[in-house]
Amino acid sequence: MTGLTLSGEWWLCPGSGRRSDRNCVAVLRELELELSPDHELAGRIAGIEARFRSSDDVVVRLVDETFALVRPTWTGRVESPPWPAWTRLGDAAAASEAITQWEKWR
């Protein structure tokens, strides 16, 4: 993980076991399927950092070393923007704070 501070409600990627590792790989594959070439995140996701335990939301690390919160649709096909929905979080400190606030209001 790249300097993020997350609550215990997140599965880290790579995780602490095979199940969470497989889950992280599956989420990345799904996002690669869903992102159309004209989606702002297309080609910009460097990896999955964590997945929220009680929803499909994931924190991704972008190629510029900033972070975003993304919600896959799990359709297994290319989506039309703005899907999958996402929010830019910024650097590790800003992302950690934004995620803490998101957890309070989700």
Tab-separated table of N, CA, C and O in Angstrom:
chain	number	residue	atom	x	y	z
A	1	MET	N	0.844	-1.168	0.000
A	1	MET	CA	0.000	0.000	0.000
A	1	MET	C	0.896	1.240	0.000
A	1	MET	O	1.963	1.227	0.555
A	2	THR	N	0.398	2.311	-0.578
A	2	THR	CA	1.202	3.497	-0.811
A	2	THR	C	0.817	4.640	0.123
A	2	THR	O	0.262	5.638	-0.309
A	3	GLY	N	1.049	4.488	1.401
A	3	GLY	CA	0.856	5.585	2.337
A	3	GLY	C	-0.571	5.929	2.705
A	3	GLY	O	-0.792	6.939	3.352
A	4	LEU	N	-1.549	5.133	2.314
A	4	LEU	CA	-2.932	5.406	2.702
A	4	LEU	C	-3.173	4.956	4.138
A	4	LEU	O	-2.621	3.963	4.584
A	5	THR	N	-4.034	5.689	4.828
A	5	THR	CA	-4.483	5.290	6.152
A	5	THR	C	-5.962	4.951	6.022
A	5	THR	O	-6.770	5.824	5.709
A	6	LEU	N	-6.291	3.675	6.233
A	6	LEU	CA	-7.665	3.209	6.064
A	6	LEU	C	-8.137	2.500	7.326
A	6	LEU	O	-7.337	1.915	8.047
A	7	SER	N	-9.445	2.528	7.537
A	7	SER	CA	-10.031	1.828	8.690
A	7	SER	C	-9.997	0.324	8.432
A	7	SER	O	-9.686	-0.131	7.330
A	8	GLY	N	-10.361	-0.429	9.433
A	8	GLY	CA	-10.418	-1.875	9.312
A	8	GLY	C	-11.562	-2.369	8.436
A	8	GLY	O	-11.720	-3.575	8.253
A	9	GLU	N	-12.349	-1.462	7.886
A	9	GLU	CA	-13.470	-1.827	7.004
A	9	GLU	C	-13.016	-2.100	5.564
A	9	GLU	O	-13.847	-2.373	4.702
A	10	TRP	N	-11.719	-2.024	5.314
A	10	TRP	CA	-11.184	-2.212	3.966
A	10	TRP	C	-10.355	-3.474	3.893
A	10	TRP	O	-9.576	-3.766	4.786
A	11	TRP	N	-10.521	-4.248	2.797
A	11	TRP	CA	-9.612	-5.342	2.476
A	11	TRP	C	-8.472	-4.733	1.685
A	11	TRP	O	-8.700	-4.060	0.672
A	12	LEU	N	-7.263	-4.943	2.140
A	12	LEU	CA	-6.103	-4.380	1.453
A	12	LEU	C	-5.703	-5.255	0.276
A	12	LEU	O	-5.891	-6.462	0.291
A	13	CYS	N	-5.141	-4.644	-0.731
A	13	CYS	CA	-4.700	-5.352	-1.933
A	13	CYS	C	-3.208	-5.083	-2.147
A	13	CYS	O	-2.840	-3.923	-2.289
A	14	PRO	N	-2.343	-6.050	-2.196
A	14	PRO	CA	-2.670	-7.435	-1.902
A	14	PRO	C	-3.048	-7.578	-0.438
A	14	PRO	O	-2.636	-6.801	0.402
A	15	GLY	N	-3.831	-8.592	-0.183
A	15	GLY	CA	-4.410	-8.753	1.146
A	15	GLY	C	-3.650	-9.715	2.017
A	15	GLY	O	-2.500	-10.069	1.763
A	16	SER	N	-4.360	-10.157	3.027
A	16	SER	CA	-3.742	-11.043	4.006
A	16	SER	C	-4.031	-12.505	3.716
A	16	SER	O	-3.705	-13.365	4.519
A	17	GLY	N	-4.639	-12.778	2.590
A	17	GLY	CA	-4.937	-14.167	2.269
A	17	GLY	C	-5.337	-14.331	0.818
A	17	GLY	O	-5.531	-13.356	0.099
A	18	ARG	N	-5.442	-15.587	0.396
A	18	ARG	CA	-5.756	-15.860	-1.003
A	18	ARG	C	-7.109	-15.316	-1.424
A	18	ARG	O	-7.262	-14.840	-2.545
A	19	ARG	N	-8.098	-15.372	-0.525
A	19	ARG	CA	-9.429	-14.877	-0.895
A	19	ARG	C	-9.386	-13.397	-1.235
A	19	ARG	O	-9.925	-12.964	-2.244
A	20	SER	N	-8.771	-12.597	-0.385
A	20	SER	CA	-8.719	-11.164	-0.650
A	20	SER	C	-7.850	-10.865	-1.873
A	20	SER	O	-8.158	-9.973	-2.658
A	21	ASP	N	-6.772	-11.623	-2.073
A	21	ASP	CA	-5.936	-11.423	-3.253
A	21	ASP	C	-6.716	-11.724	-4.531
A	21	ASP	O	-6.654	-10.967	-5.501
A	22	ARG	N	-7.473	-12.821	-4.542
A	22	ARG	CA	-8.293	-13.169	-5.713
A	22	ARG	C	-9.348	-12.100	-5.952
A	22	ARG	O	-9.652	-11.739	-7.086
A	23	ASN	N	-9.911	-11.580	-4.878
A	23	ASN	CA	-10.920	-10.546	-4.981
A	23	ASN	C	-10.338	-9.292	-5.632
A	23	ASN	O	-10.967	-8.696	-6.502
A	24	CYS	N	-9.150	-8.909	-5.227
A	24	CYS	CA	-8.503	-7.718	-5.784
A	24	CYS	C	-8.212	-7.896	-7.269
A	24	CYS	O	-8.433	-6.974	-8.068
A	25	VAL	N	-7.750	-9.062	-7.650
A	25	VAL	CA	-7.483	-9.353	-9.063
A	25	VAL	C	-8.786	-9.298	-9.853
A	25	VAL	O	-8.841	-8.732	-10.950
A	26	ALA	N	-9.861	-9.856	-9.298
A	26	ALA	CA	-11.154	-9.855	-9.977
A	26	ALA	C	-11.682	-8.436	-10.176
A	26	ALA	O	-12.226	-8.117	-11.240
A	27	VAL	N	-11.519	-7.585	-9.176
A	27	VAL	CA	-11.978	-6.198	-9.295
A	27	VAL	C	-11.200	-5.479	-10.389
A	27	VAL	O	-11.780	-4.763	-11.213
A	28	LEU	N	-9.892	-5.659	-10.436
A	28	LEU	CA	-9.090	-5.011	-11.468
A	28	LEU	C	-9.518	-5.485	-12.854
A	28	LEU	O	-9.686	-4.670	-13.769
A	29	ARG	N	-9.726	-6.779	-13.020
A	29	ARG	CA	-10.198	-7.304	-14.321
A	29	ARG	C	-11.538	-6.686	-14.706
A	29	ARG	O	-11.765	-6.334	-15.854
A	30	GLU	N	-12.439	-6.602	-13.735
A	30	GLU	CA	-13.756	-6.034	-14.020
A	30	GLU	C	-13.643	-4.577	-14.451
A	30	GLU	O	-14.286	-4.159	-15.413
A	31	LEU	N	-12.830	-3.803	-13.743
A	31	LEU	CA	-12.663	-2.400	-14.122
A	31	LEU	C	-12.066	-2.278	-15.523
A	31	LEU	O	-12.467	-1.408	-16.302
A	32	GLU	N	-11.117	-3.141	-15.843
A	32	GLU	CA	-10.531	-3.102	-17.182
A	32	GLU	C	-11.581	-3.387	-18.253
A	32	GLU	O	-11.534	-2.820	-19.336
A	33	LEU	N	-12.551	-4.260	-17.939
A	33	LEU	CA	-13.655	-4.536	-18.871
A	33	LEU	C	-14.603	-3.345	-18.993
A	33	LEU	O	-15.072	-3.019	-20.084
A	34	GLU	N	-14.916	-2.728	-17.873
A	34	GLU	CA	-15.942	-1.692	-17.831
A	34	GLU	C	-15.518	-0.350	-18.399
A	34	GLU	O	-16.357	0.383	-18.918
A	35	LEU	N	-14.249	-0.011	-18.279
A	35	LEU	CA	-13.811	1.331	-18.677
A	35	LEU	C	-13.736	1.463	-20.194
A	35	LEU	O	-12.912	0.827	-20.849
A	36	SER	N	-14.590	2.315	-20.731
A	36	SER	CA	-14.548	2.577	-22.167
A	36	SER	C	-13.324	3.436	-22.467
A	36	SER	O	-12.793	4.112	-21.577
A	37	PRO	N	-12.855	3.431	-23.712
A	37	PRO	CA	-11.678	4.229	-24.056
A	37	PRO	C	-11.849	5.717	-23.763
A	37	PRO	O	-10.858	6.408	-23.530
A	38	ASP	N	-13.085	6.208	-23.740
A	38	ASP	CA	-13.290	7.636	-23.474
A	38	ASP	C	-13.604	7.940	-22.007
A	38	ASP	O	-13.866	9.087	-21.654
A	39	HIS	N	-13.535	6.934	-21.141
A	39	HIS	CA	-13.696	7.177	-19.691
A	39	HIS	C	-12.396	7.806	-19.191
A	39	HIS	O	-11.305	7.422	-19.603
A	40	GLU	N	-12.515	8.753	-18.295
A	40	GLU	CA	-11.335	9.479	-17.806
A	40	GLU	C	-10.315	8.573	-17.113
A	40	GLU	O	-9.122	8.883	-17.090
A	41	LEU	N	-10.746	7.442	-16.586
A	41	LEU	CA	-9.815	6.533	-15.914
A	41	LEU	C	-9.176	5.503	-16.854
A	41	LEU	O	-8.262	4.788	-16.442
A	42	ALA	N	-9.646	5.415	-18.074
A	42	ALA	CA	-9.123	4.419	-19.014
A	42	ALA	C	-7.603	4.564	-19.165
A	42	ALA	O	-7.094	5.647	-19.443
A	43	GLY	N	-6.896	3.466	-18.911
A	43	GLY	CA	-5.443	3.457	-19.024
A	43	GLY	C	-4.715	4.156	-17.898
A	43	GLY	O	-3.497	4.302	-17.948
A	44	ARG	N	-5.415	4.591	-16.882
A	44	ARG	CA	-4.789	5.352	-15.797
A	44	ARG	C	-4.722	4.601	-14.475
A	44	ARG	O	-4.133	5.089	-13.519
A	45	ILE	N	-5.344	3.426	-14.379
A	45	ILE	CA	-5.329	2.680	-13.122
A	45	ILE	C	-4.072	1.827	-13.055
A	45	ILE	O	-3.846	0.962	-13.894
A	46	ALA	N	-3.251	2.101	-12.037
A	46	ALA	CA	-2.011	1.341	-11.830
A	46	ALA	C	-2.267	0.105	-10.972
A	46	ALA	O	-1.529	-0.874	-11.072
A	47	GLY	N	-3.299	0.147	-10.135
A	47	GLY	CA	-3.589	-1.005	-9.290
A	47	GLY	C	-4.720	-0.735	-8.320
A	47	GLY	O	-5.114	0.407	-8.106
A	48	ILE	N	-5.232	-1.811	-7.755
A	48	ILE	CA	-6.265	-1.725	-6.718
A	48	ILE	C	-5.548	-1.680	-5.375
A	48	ILE	O	-4.692	-2.510	-5.089
A	49	GLU	N	-5.870	-0.707	-4.553
A	49	GLU	CA	-5.261	-0.581	-3.231
A	49	GLU	C	-6.086	-1.273	-2.154
A	49	GLU	O	-5.541	-1.886	-1.247
A	50	ALA	N	-7.431	-1.142	-2.238
A	50	ALA	CA	-8.288	-1.702	-1.195
A	50	ALA	C	-9.722	-1.786	-1.697
A	50	ALA	O	-10.118	-1.062	-2.608
A	51	ARG	N	-10.485	-2.696	-1.063
A	51	ARG	CA	-11.912	-2.822	-1.364
A	51	ARG	C	-12.688	-2.713	-0.061
A	51	ARG	O	-12.339	-3.338	0.931
A	52	PHE	N	-13.757	-1.917	-0.089
A	52	PHE	CA	-14.577	-1.731	1.098
A	52	PHE	C	-15.351	-3.018	1.366
A	52	PHE	O	-15.908	-3.623	0.457
A	53	ARG	N	-15.358	-3.461	2.612
A	53	ARG	CA	-15.931	-4.765	2.967
A	53	ARG	C	-17.435	-4.871	2.701
A	53	ARG	O	-17.918	-5.927	2.323
A	54	SER	N	-18.180	-3.799	2.914
A	54	SER	CA	-19.638	-3.910	2.831
A	54	SER	C	-20.234	-3.298	1.563
A	54	SER	O	-21.435	-3.070	1.488
A	55	SER	N	-19.398	-3.024	0.567
A	55	SER	CA	-19.896	-2.539	-0.722
A	55	SER	C	-18.867	-2.887	-1.791
A	55	SER	O	-17.833	-3.471	-1.507
A	56	ASP	N	-19.157	-2.516	-3.009
A	56	ASP	CA	-18.242	-2.805	-4.115
A	56	ASP	C	-17.231	-1.692	-4.360
A	56	ASP	O	-16.498	-1.734	-5.341
A	57	ASP	N	-17.208	-0.680	-3.515
A	57	ASP	CA	-16.301	0.443	-3.717
A	57	ASP	C	-14.849	0.027	-3.525
A	57	ASP	O	-14.532	-0.743	-2.618
A	58	VAL	N	-13.987	0.547	-4.396
A	58	VAL	CA	-12.565	0.245	-4.316
A	58	VAL	C	-11.752	1.528	-4.406
A	58	VAL	O	-12.175	2.502	-5.028
A	59	VAL	N	-10.594	1.507	-3.768
A	59	VAL	CA	-9.626	2.588	-3.909
A	59	VAL	C	-8.595	2.113	-4.915
A	59	VAL	O	-8.024	1.022	-4.763
A	60	VAL	N	-8.388	2.909	-5.950
A	60	VAL	CA	-7.388	2.582	-6.959
A	60	VAL	C	-6.256	3.594	-6.902
A	60	VAL	O	-6.461	4.756	-6.556
A	61	ARG	N	-5.063	3.101	-7.206
A	61	ARG	CA	-3.892	3.968	-7.368
A	61	ARG	C	-3.779	4.261	-8.857
A	61	ARG	O	-3.848	3.366	-9.689
A	62	LEU	N	-3.641	5.523	-9.181
A	62	LEU	CA	-3.522	5.936	-10.570
A	62	LEU	C	-2.056	6.031	-10.983
A	62	LEU	O	-1.168	6.052	-10.124
A	63	VAL	N	-1.816	6.071	-12.266
A	63	VAL	CA	-0.437	6.084	-12.762
A	63	VAL	C	0.337	7.321	-12.296
A	63	VAL	O	1.569	7.288	-12.241
A	64	ASP	N	-0.356	8.394	-11.938
A	64	ASP	CA	0.326	9.590	-11.434
A	64	ASP	C	0.537	9.548	-9.917
A	64	ASP	O	0.894	10.553	-9.306
A	65	GLU	N	0.297	8.352	-9.305
A	65	GLU	CA	0.473	8.113	-7.866
A	65	GLU	C	-0.551	8.835	-6.999
A	65	GLU	O	-0.359	8.991	-5.798
A	66	THR	N	-1.668	9.271	-7.588
A	66	THR	CA	-2.796	9.763	-6.805
A	66	THR	C	-3.807	8.628	-6.704
A	66	THR	O	-3.587	7.539	-7.237
A	67	PHE	N	-4.920	8.890	-6.032
A	67	PHE	CA	-5.894	7.838	-5.761
A	67	PHE	C	-7.290	8.265	-6.189
A	67	PHE	O	-7.589	9.462	-6.285
A	68	ALA	N	-8.132	7.251	-6.419
A	68	ALA	CA	-9.532	7.499	-6.753
A	68	ALA	C	-10.385	6.429	-6.088
A	68	ALA	O	-9.917	5.308	-5.846
A	69	LEU	N	-11.624	6.778	-5.803
A	69	LEU	CA	-12.610	5.839	-5.281
A	69	LEU	C	-13.517	5.481	-6.448
A	69	LEU	O	-14.062	6.370	-7.114
A	70	VAL	N	-13.651	4.187	-6.727
A	70	VAL	CA	-14.406	3.724	-7.896
A	70	VAL	C	-15.435	2.687	-7.451
A	70	VAL	O	-15.162	1.872	-6.576
A	71	ARG	N	-16.605	2.718	-8.095
A	71	ARG	CA	-17.631	1.715	-7.840
A	71	ARG	C	-17.902	0.947	-9.132
A	71	ARG	O	-18.595	1.422	-10.020
A	72	PRO	N	-17.332	-0.266	-9.247
A	72	PRO	CA	-17.597	-1.084	-10.437
A	72	PRO	C	-19.090	-1.393	-10.551
A	72	PRO	O	-19.800	-1.461	-9.547
A	73	THR	N	-19.552	-1.584	-11.784
A	73	THR	CA	-20.962	-1.933	-12.001
A	73	THR	C	-21.176	-3.439	-12.007
A	73	THR	O	-22.296	-3.900	-11.851
A	74	TRP	N	-20.126	-4.206	-12.227
A	74	TRP	CA	-20.164	-5.664	-12.280
A	74	TRP	C	-21.078	-6.188	-13.389
A	74	TRP	O	-21.715	-7.212	-13.256
A	75	THR	N	-21.093	-5.486	-14.517
A	75	THR	CA	-21.860	-5.958	-15.673
A	75	THR	C	-21.031	-6.857	-16.576
A	75	THR	O	-21.579	-7.547	-17.426
A	76	GLY	N	-19.707	-6.805	-16.435
A	76	GLY	CA	-18.842	-7.626	-17.277
A	76	GLY	C	-18.739	-7.123	-18.693
A	76	GLY	O	-18.346	-7.865	-19.594
A	77	ARG	N	-19.075	-5.842	-18.902
A	77	ARG	CA	-19.000	-5.275	-20.255
A	77	ARG	C	-18.582	-3.809	-20.187
A	77	ARG	O	-18.608	-3.196	-19.123
A	78	VAL	N	-18.244	-3.264	-21.327
A	78	VAL	CA	-17.863	-1.853	-21.404
A	78	VAL	C	-19.077	-0.998	-21.076
A	78	VAL	O	-20.174	-1.231	-21.584
A	79	GLU	N	-18.859	-0.023	-20.210
A	79	GLU	CA	-19.912	0.908	-19.807
A	79	GLU	C	-19.752	2.241	-20.536
A	79	GLU	O	-18.668	2.557	-21.021
A	80	SER	N	-20.819	3.008	-20.566
A	80	SER	CA	-20.763	4.363	-21.106
A	80	SER	C	-20.468	5.319	-19.967
A	80	SER	O	-21.089	5.208	-18.902
A	81	PRO	N	-19.516	6.253	-20.170
A	81	PRO	CA	-19.250	7.238	-19.117
A	81	PRO	C	-20.547	7.956	-18.738
A	81	PRO	O	-21.387	8.162	-19.610
A	82	PRO	N	-20.767	8.236	-17.484
A	82	PRO	CA	-19.771	8.306	-16.420
A	82	PRO	C	-19.560	7.012	-15.659
A	82	PRO	O	-18.942	7.021	-14.594
A	83	TRP	N	-20.080	5.876	-16.147
A	83	TRP	CA	-19.936	4.611	-15.438
A	83	TRP	C	-18.650	3.915	-15.837
A	83	TRP	O	-18.277	3.972	-17.000
A	84	PRO	N	-17.970	3.247	-14.962
A	84	PRO	CA	-18.274	3.192	-13.530
A	84	PRO	C	-18.044	4.549	-12.858
A	84	PRO	O	-17.136	5.302	-13.239
A	85	ALA	N	-18.889	4.814	-11.866
A	85	ALA	CA	-18.788	6.077	-11.136
A	85	ALA	C	-17.478	6.122	-10.354
A	85	ALA	O	-16.982	5.092	-9.892
A	86	TRP	N	-16.927	7.319	-10.223
A	86	TRP	CA	-15.657	7.445	-9.506
A	86	TRP	C	-15.500	8.857	-8.970
A	86	TRP	O	-16.170	9.789	-9.410
A	87	THR	N	-14.589	8.990	-8.004
A	87	THR	CA	-14.252	10.274	-7.402
A	87	THR	C	-12.747	10.352	-7.257
A	87	THR	O	-12.118	9.447	-6.697
A	88	ARG	N	-12.172	11.421	-7.746
A	88	ARG	CA	-10.728	11.648	-7.573
A	88	ARG	C	-10.478	12.012	-6.113
A	88	ARG	O	-11.190	12.833	-5.531
A	89	LEU	N	-9.464	11.388	-5.506
A	89	LEU	CA	-9.170	11.608	-4.086
A	89	LEU	C	-7.901	12.403	-3.833
A	89	LEU	O	-7.732	12.950	-2.755
A	90	GLY	N	-6.980	12.436	-4.763
A	90	GLY	CA	-5.739	13.176	-4.577
A	90	GLY	C	-4.620	12.298	-4.052
A	90	GLY	O	-4.631	11.074	-4.208
A	91	ASP	N	-3.645	12.931	-3.418
A	91	ASP	CA	-2.480	12.196	-2.901
A	91	ASP	C	-2.897	11.363	-1.688
A	91	ASP	O	-4.054	11.370	-1.274
A	92	ALA	N	-1.941	10.641	-1.111
A	92	ALA	CA	-2.251	9.707	-0.023
A	92	ALA	C	-2.907	10.402	1.174
A	92	ALA	O	-3.881	9.893	1.733
A	93	ALA	N	-2.407	11.552	1.562
A	93	ALA	CA	-2.979	12.252	2.719
A	93	ALA	C	-4.400	12.717	2.426
A	93	ALA	O	-5.315	12.507	3.240
A	94	ALA	N	-4.604	13.333	1.273
A	94	ALA	CA	-5.945	13.801	0.903
A	94	ALA	C	-6.901	12.626	0.725
A	94	ALA	O	-8.062	12.688	1.137
A	95	ALA	N	-6.420	11.550	0.125
A	95	ALA	CA	-7.249	10.364	-0.094
A	95	ALA	C	-7.662	9.749	1.237
A	95	ALA	O	-8.828	9.379	1.420
A	96	SER	N	-6.732	9.643	2.171
A	96	SER	CA	-7.050	9.066	3.479
A	96	SER	C	-8.136	9.865	4.180
A	96	SER	O	-9.082	9.298	4.748
A	97	GLU	N	-8.030	11.182	4.121
A	97	GLU	CA	-9.041	12.046	4.746
A	97	GLU	C	-10.381	11.927	4.021
A	97	GLU	O	-11.434	11.818	4.660
A	98	ALA	N	-10.362	11.931	2.697
A	98	ALA	CA	-11.601	11.830	1.921
A	98	ALA	C	-12.304	10.495	2.189
A	98	ALA	O	-13.533	10.442	2.306
A	99	ILE	N	-11.536	9.435	2.313
A	99	ILE	CA	-12.112	8.114	2.574
A	99	ILE	C	-12.734	8.069	3.968
A	99	ILE	O	-13.819	7.515	4.156
A	100	THR	N	-12.067	8.660	4.945
A	100	THR	CA	-12.631	8.731	6.300
A	100	THR	C	-13.973	9.442	6.276
A	100	THR	O	-14.955	8.988	6.894
A	101	GLN	N	-14.055	10.559	5.563
A	101	GLN	CA	-15.304	11.303	5.456
A	101	GLN	C	-16.352	10.502	4.689
A	101	GLN	O	-17.530	10.487	5.071
A	102	TRP	N	-15.951	9.844	3.626
A	102	TRP	CA	-16.867	9.015	2.821
A	102	TRP	C	-17.492	7.923	3.686
A	102	TRP	O	-18.689	7.672	3.593
A	103	GLU	N	-16.684	7.295	4.527
A	103	GLU	CA	-17.194	6.226	5.406
A	103	GLU	C	-18.291	6.758	6.326
A	103	GLU	O	-19.240	6.037	6.627
A	104	LYS	N	-18.169	7.993	6.774
A	104	LYS	CA	-19.170	8.574	7.674
A	104	LYS	C	-20.490	8.850	6.964
A	104	LYS	O	-21.544	8.809	7.593
A	105	TRP	N	-20.450	9.141	5.671
A	105	TRP	CA	-21.640	9.590	4.958
A	105	TRP	C	-22.204	8.599	3.962
A	105	TRP	O	-23.239	8.824	3.369
A	106	ARG	N	-21.556	7.476	3.755
A	106	ARG	CA	-22.003	6.532	2.717
A	106	ARG	C	-23.343	5.930	3.037
A	106	ARG	O	-23.948	5.929	3.962
